[in-house]
Short mmCIF file of C-alpha atoms in Angstrom, two decimals:
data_model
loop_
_atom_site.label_atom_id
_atom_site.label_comp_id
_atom_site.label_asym_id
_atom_site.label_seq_id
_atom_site.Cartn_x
_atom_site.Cartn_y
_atom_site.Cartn_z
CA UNK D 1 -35.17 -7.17 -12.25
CA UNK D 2 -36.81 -10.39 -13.89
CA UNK D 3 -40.12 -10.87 -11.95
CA UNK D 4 -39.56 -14.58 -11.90
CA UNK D 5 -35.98 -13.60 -10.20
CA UNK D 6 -36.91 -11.38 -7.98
CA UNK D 7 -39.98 -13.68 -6.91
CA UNK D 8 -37.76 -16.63 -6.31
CA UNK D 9 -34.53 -14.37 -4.49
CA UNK D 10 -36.87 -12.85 -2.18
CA UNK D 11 -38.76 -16.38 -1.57
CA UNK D 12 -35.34 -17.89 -0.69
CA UNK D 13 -33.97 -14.92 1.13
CA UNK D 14 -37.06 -15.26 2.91
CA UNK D 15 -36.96 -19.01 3.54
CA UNK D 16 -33.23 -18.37 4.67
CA UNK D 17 -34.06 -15.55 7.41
CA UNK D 18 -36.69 -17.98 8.83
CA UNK D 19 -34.70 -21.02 8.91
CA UNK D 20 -31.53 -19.26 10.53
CA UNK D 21 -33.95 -17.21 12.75
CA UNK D 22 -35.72 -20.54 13.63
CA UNK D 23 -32.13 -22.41 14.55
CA UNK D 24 -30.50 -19.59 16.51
CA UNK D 25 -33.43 -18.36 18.36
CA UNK D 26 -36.52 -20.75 18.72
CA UNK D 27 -34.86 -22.45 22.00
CA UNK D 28 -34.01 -19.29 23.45
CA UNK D 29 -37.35 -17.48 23.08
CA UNK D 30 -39.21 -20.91 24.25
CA UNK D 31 -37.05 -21.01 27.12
CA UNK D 32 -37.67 -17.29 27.79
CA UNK D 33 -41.49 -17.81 27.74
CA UNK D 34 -41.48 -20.68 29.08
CA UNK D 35 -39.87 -18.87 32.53
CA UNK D 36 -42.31 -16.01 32.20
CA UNK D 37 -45.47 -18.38 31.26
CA UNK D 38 -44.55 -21.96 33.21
CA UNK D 39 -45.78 -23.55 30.65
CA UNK D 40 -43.82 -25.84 27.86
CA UNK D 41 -47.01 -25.34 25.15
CA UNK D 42 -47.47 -21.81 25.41
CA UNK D 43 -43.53 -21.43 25.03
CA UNK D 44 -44.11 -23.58 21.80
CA UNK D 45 -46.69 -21.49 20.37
CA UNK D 46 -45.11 -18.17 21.37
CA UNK D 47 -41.52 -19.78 19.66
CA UNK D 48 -43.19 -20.52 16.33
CA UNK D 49 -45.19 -17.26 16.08
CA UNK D 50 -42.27 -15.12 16.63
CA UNK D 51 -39.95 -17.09 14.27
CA UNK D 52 -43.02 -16.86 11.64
CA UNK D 53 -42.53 -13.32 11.34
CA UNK D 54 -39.94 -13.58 8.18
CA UNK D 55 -42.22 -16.12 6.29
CA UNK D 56 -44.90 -13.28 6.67
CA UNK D 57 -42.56 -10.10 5.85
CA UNK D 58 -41.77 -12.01 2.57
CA UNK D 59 -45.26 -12.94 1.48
CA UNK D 60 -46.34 -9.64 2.13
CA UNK D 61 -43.79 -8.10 0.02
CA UNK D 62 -44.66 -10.44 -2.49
CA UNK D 63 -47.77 -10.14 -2.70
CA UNK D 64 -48.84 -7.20 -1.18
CA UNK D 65 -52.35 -7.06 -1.77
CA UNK D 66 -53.15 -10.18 -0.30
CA UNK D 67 -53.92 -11.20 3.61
CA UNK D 68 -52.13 -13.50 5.59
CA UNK D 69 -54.55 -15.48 5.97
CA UNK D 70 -55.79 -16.00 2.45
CA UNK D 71 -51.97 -16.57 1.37
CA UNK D 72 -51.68 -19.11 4.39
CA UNK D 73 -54.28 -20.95 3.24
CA UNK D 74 -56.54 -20.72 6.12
CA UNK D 75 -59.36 -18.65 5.21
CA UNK D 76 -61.16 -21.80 3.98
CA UNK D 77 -63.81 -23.78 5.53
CA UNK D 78 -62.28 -25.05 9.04
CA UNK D 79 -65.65 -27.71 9.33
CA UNK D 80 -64.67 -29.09 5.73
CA UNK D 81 -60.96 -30.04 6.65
CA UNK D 82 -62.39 -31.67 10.01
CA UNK D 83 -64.61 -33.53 8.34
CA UNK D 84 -62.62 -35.09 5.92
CA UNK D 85 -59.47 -35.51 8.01
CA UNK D 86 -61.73 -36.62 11.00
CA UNK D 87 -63.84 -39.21 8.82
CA UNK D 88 -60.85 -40.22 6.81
CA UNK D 89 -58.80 -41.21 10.19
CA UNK D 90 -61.34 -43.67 11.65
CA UNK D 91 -59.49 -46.74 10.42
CA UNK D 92 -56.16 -45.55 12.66
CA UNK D 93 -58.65 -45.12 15.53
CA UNK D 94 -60.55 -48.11 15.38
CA UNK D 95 -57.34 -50.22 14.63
CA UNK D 96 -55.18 -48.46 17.65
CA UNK D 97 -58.05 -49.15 19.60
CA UNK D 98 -57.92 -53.40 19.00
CA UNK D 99 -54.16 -53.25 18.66
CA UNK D 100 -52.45 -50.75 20.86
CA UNK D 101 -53.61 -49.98 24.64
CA UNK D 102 -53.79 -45.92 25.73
CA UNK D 103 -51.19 -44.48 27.67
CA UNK D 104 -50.95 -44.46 31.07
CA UNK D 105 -50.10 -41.68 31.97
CA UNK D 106 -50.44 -38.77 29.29
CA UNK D 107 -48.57 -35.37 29.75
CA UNK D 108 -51.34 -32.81 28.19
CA UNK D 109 -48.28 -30.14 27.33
CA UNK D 110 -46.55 -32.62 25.65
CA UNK D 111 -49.76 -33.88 23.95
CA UNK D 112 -50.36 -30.33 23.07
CA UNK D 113 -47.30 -29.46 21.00
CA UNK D 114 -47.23 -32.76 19.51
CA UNK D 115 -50.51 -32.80 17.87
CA UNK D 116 -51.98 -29.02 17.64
CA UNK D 117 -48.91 -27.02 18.17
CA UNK D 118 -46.85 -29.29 15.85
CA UNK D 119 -49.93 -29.56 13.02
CA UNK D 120 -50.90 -25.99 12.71
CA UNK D 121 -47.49 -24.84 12.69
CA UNK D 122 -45.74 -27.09 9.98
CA UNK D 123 -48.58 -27.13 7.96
CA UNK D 124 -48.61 -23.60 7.74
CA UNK D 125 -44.13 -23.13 7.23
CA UNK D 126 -43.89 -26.47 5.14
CA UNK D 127 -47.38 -26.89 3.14
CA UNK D 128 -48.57 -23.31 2.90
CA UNK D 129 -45.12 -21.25 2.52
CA UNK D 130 -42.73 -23.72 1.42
CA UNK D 131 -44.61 -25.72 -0.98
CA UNK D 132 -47.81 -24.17 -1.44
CA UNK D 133 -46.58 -20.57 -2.46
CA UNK D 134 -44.36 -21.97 -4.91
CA UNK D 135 -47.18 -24.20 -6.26
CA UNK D 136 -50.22 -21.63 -6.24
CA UNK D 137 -48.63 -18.51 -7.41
CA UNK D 138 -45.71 -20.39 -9.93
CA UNK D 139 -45.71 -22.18 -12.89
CA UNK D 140 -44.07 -25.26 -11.06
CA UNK D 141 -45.75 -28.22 -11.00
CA UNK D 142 -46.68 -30.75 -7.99
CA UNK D 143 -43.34 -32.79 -7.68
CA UNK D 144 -41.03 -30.17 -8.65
CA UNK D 145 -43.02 -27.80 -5.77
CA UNK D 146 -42.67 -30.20 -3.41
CA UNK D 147 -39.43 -31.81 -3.58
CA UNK D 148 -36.88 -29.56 -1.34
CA UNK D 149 -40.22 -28.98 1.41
CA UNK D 150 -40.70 -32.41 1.68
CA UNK D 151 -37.19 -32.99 2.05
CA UNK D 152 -36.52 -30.77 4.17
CA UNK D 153 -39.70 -31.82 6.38
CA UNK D 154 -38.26 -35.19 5.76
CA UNK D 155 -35.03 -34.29 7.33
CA UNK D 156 -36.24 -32.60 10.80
CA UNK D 157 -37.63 -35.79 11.85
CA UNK D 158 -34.28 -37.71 11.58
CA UNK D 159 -33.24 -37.22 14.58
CA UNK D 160 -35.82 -39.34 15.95
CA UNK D 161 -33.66 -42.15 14.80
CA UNK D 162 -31.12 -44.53 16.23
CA UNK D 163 -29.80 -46.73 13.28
CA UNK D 164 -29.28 -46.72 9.69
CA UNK D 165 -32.49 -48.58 8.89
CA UNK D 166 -34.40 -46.15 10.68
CA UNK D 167 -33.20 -43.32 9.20
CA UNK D 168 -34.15 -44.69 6.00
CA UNK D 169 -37.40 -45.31 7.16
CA UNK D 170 -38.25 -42.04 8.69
CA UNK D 171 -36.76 -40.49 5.70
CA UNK D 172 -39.14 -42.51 3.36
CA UNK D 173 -41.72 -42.25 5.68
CA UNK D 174 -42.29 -38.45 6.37
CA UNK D 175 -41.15 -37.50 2.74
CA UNK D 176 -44.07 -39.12 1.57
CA UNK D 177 -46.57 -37.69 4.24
CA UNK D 178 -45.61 -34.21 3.25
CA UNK D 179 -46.70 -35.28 -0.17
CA UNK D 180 -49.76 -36.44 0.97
CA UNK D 181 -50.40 -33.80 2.81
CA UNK D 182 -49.60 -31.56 -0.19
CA UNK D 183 -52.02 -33.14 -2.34
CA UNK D 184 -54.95 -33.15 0.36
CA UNK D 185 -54.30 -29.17 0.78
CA UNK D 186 -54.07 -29.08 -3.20
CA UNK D 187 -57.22 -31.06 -3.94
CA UNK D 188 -59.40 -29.62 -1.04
CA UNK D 189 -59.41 -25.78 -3.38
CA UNK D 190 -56.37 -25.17 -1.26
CA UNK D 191 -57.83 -25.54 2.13
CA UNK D 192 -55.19 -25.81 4.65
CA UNK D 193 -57.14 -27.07 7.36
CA UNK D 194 -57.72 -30.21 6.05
CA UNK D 195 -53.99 -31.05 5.99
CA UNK D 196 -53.26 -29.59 9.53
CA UNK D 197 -56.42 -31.55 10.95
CA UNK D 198 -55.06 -35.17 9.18
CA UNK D 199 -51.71 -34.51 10.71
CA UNK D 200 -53.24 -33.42 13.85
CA UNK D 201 -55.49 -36.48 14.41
CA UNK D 202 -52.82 -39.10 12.83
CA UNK D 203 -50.25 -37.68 15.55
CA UNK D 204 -53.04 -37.71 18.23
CA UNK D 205 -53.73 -41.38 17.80
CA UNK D 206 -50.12 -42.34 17.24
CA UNK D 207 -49.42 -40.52 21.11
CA UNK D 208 -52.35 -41.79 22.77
CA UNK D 209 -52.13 -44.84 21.77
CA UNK D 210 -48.14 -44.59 22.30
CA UNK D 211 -47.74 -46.80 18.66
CA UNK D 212 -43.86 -46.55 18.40
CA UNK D 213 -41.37 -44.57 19.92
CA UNK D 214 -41.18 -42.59 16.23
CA UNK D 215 -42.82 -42.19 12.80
CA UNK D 216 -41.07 -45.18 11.56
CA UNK D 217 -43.99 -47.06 13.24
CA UNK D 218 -44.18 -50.87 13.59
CA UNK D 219 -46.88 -53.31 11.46
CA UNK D 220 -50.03 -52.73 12.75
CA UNK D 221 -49.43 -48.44 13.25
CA UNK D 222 -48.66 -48.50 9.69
CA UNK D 223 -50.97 -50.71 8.11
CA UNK D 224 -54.04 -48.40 9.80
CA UNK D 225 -52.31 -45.30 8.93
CA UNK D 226 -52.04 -46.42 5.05
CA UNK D 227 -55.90 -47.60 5.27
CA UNK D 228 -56.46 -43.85 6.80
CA UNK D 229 -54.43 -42.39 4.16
CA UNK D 230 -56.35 -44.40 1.35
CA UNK D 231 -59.61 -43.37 2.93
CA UNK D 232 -58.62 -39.78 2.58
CA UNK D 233 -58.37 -39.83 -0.97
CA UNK D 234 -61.33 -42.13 -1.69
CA UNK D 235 -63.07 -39.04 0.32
CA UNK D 236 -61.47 -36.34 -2.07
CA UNK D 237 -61.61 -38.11 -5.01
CA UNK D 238 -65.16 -39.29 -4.35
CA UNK D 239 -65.84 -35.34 -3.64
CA UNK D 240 -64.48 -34.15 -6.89
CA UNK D 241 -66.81 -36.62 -9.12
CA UNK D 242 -69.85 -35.84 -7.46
CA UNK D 243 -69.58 -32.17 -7.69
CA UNK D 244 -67.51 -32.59 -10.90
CA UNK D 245 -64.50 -30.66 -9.93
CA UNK D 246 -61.36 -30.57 -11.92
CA UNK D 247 -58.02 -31.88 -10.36
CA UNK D 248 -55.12 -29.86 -9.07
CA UNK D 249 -52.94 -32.92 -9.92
CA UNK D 250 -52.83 -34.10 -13.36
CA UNK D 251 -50.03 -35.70 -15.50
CA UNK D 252 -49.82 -32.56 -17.31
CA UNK D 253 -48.93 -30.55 -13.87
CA UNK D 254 -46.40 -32.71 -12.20
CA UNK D 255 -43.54 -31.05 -13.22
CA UNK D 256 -44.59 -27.19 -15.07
CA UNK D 257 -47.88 -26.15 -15.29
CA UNK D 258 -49.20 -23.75 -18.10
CA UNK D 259 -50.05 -21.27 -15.49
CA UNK D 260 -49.58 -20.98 -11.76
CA UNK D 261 -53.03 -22.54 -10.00
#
């Protein structure tokens, strides 16, 4: 068999086992924990690990020689990622802090899965397998990488909404986060933890600060979130010209690259 075939049949054969894994069993093995444990987060965690194990099967067949962790992305530096996705959120802090008051009463489960559980997790099935394997070790380029992740990310947040116009907006909304979140873990040598520490702190805020009842967001959550987002990539681009690093993302690797990264 074609290496390029066989690379992409076991990627999607892999994808598929996850995703039908992740819809028929994730409930039942939270809810199992959960009765065991008594607690809601460490049923998350213990759902998502288990429902992992087909994403890491596949990548090890793939590429056997490899670690997890090196093909997850998350053998790079943990302090850089902070740093930039701590430094690069300020302006959602400081503006949640004049425009938004905390909440009351704040359920620290809840809090967990939303911001660490949630981050580590997606970043590591949507960013890492889904769109960073296909980017790193293929000749596809940025967009056409990640155009079904992002979609797909995209389209597990939709049920946060309650109208057309909503929809529309979340769709719009988290379709374009996954790309920014693509191109931070791209342009940071691959470094996952930068993405899952921006889309841990930009949840935290948004739940603390209880901005909007979804990722749709309202005027003033949006407008600091963009500012955040544009301070990220001052940070990275800023980053690259001092140390004089070539991009990931050119105009020549949007679509098919020469060579996989």
């Amino acid at each position: 068999m074609n290496k390029t075939i066989r690379f992409f049949f076991l990627f999607i054969a892999g994808f598929s086992a996850y995703y039908f894994f992740d819809l028929f069993y994730f409930s039942s093995i939270q809810n199992f924990v959960k009765g065991i444990s008594g607690s809601k987060a460490v049923a998350h965690v213990a759902a998502y690990s288990v429902t992992l194990i087909p994403l890491i099967i596949t990548l090890k067949i793939l590429f056997s020689q490899k670690t997890i962790v090196d093909l997850f992305s998350i053998n790079q530096s943990i302090a850089k990622g902070f740093l930039i996705a701590f430094t690069g959120t300020v302006p959602m802090l400081i503006g949640y802090i004049i425009y938004f008051k905390l909440t009351k009463r704040i359920d620290f489960q809840s809090l967990f899965i939303n911001t660490i559980s949630s981050a580590f997790f997606e970043e590591i099935i949507f960013r890492a397998f889904l769109i960073g394997t296909l980017y790193r070790f293929t000749r596809l380029g940025f967009i056409s990488s990640i155009l079904f992740g992002s979609l797909l990310f995209a389209y597990i947040h939709l049920y946060q909404s309650s109208n057309p116009t909503e929809l529309v907006e979340i769709l719009m909304i988290t379709f374009l986060g996954s790309a920014f979140f693509s191109w931070t873990y791209f342009e940071t040598d691959f470094n996952l933890w930068t993405a899952i520490f921006l889309h841990f702190f930009m949840n935290l805020y948004w739940e603390i600060f209880n901005v909007s009842e979804n990722v749709s967001g309202n005027i003033h959550g949006n407008i600091f979130k963009f500012l955040s987002v544009a301070v990220v990539i001052a940070i990275i681009v800023y980053t690259k010209r001092k140390n004089k690093a070539p991009y990931q993302i050119t105009g020549k690797s949007l679509f098919i690259k020469t060579k996989p990264a």
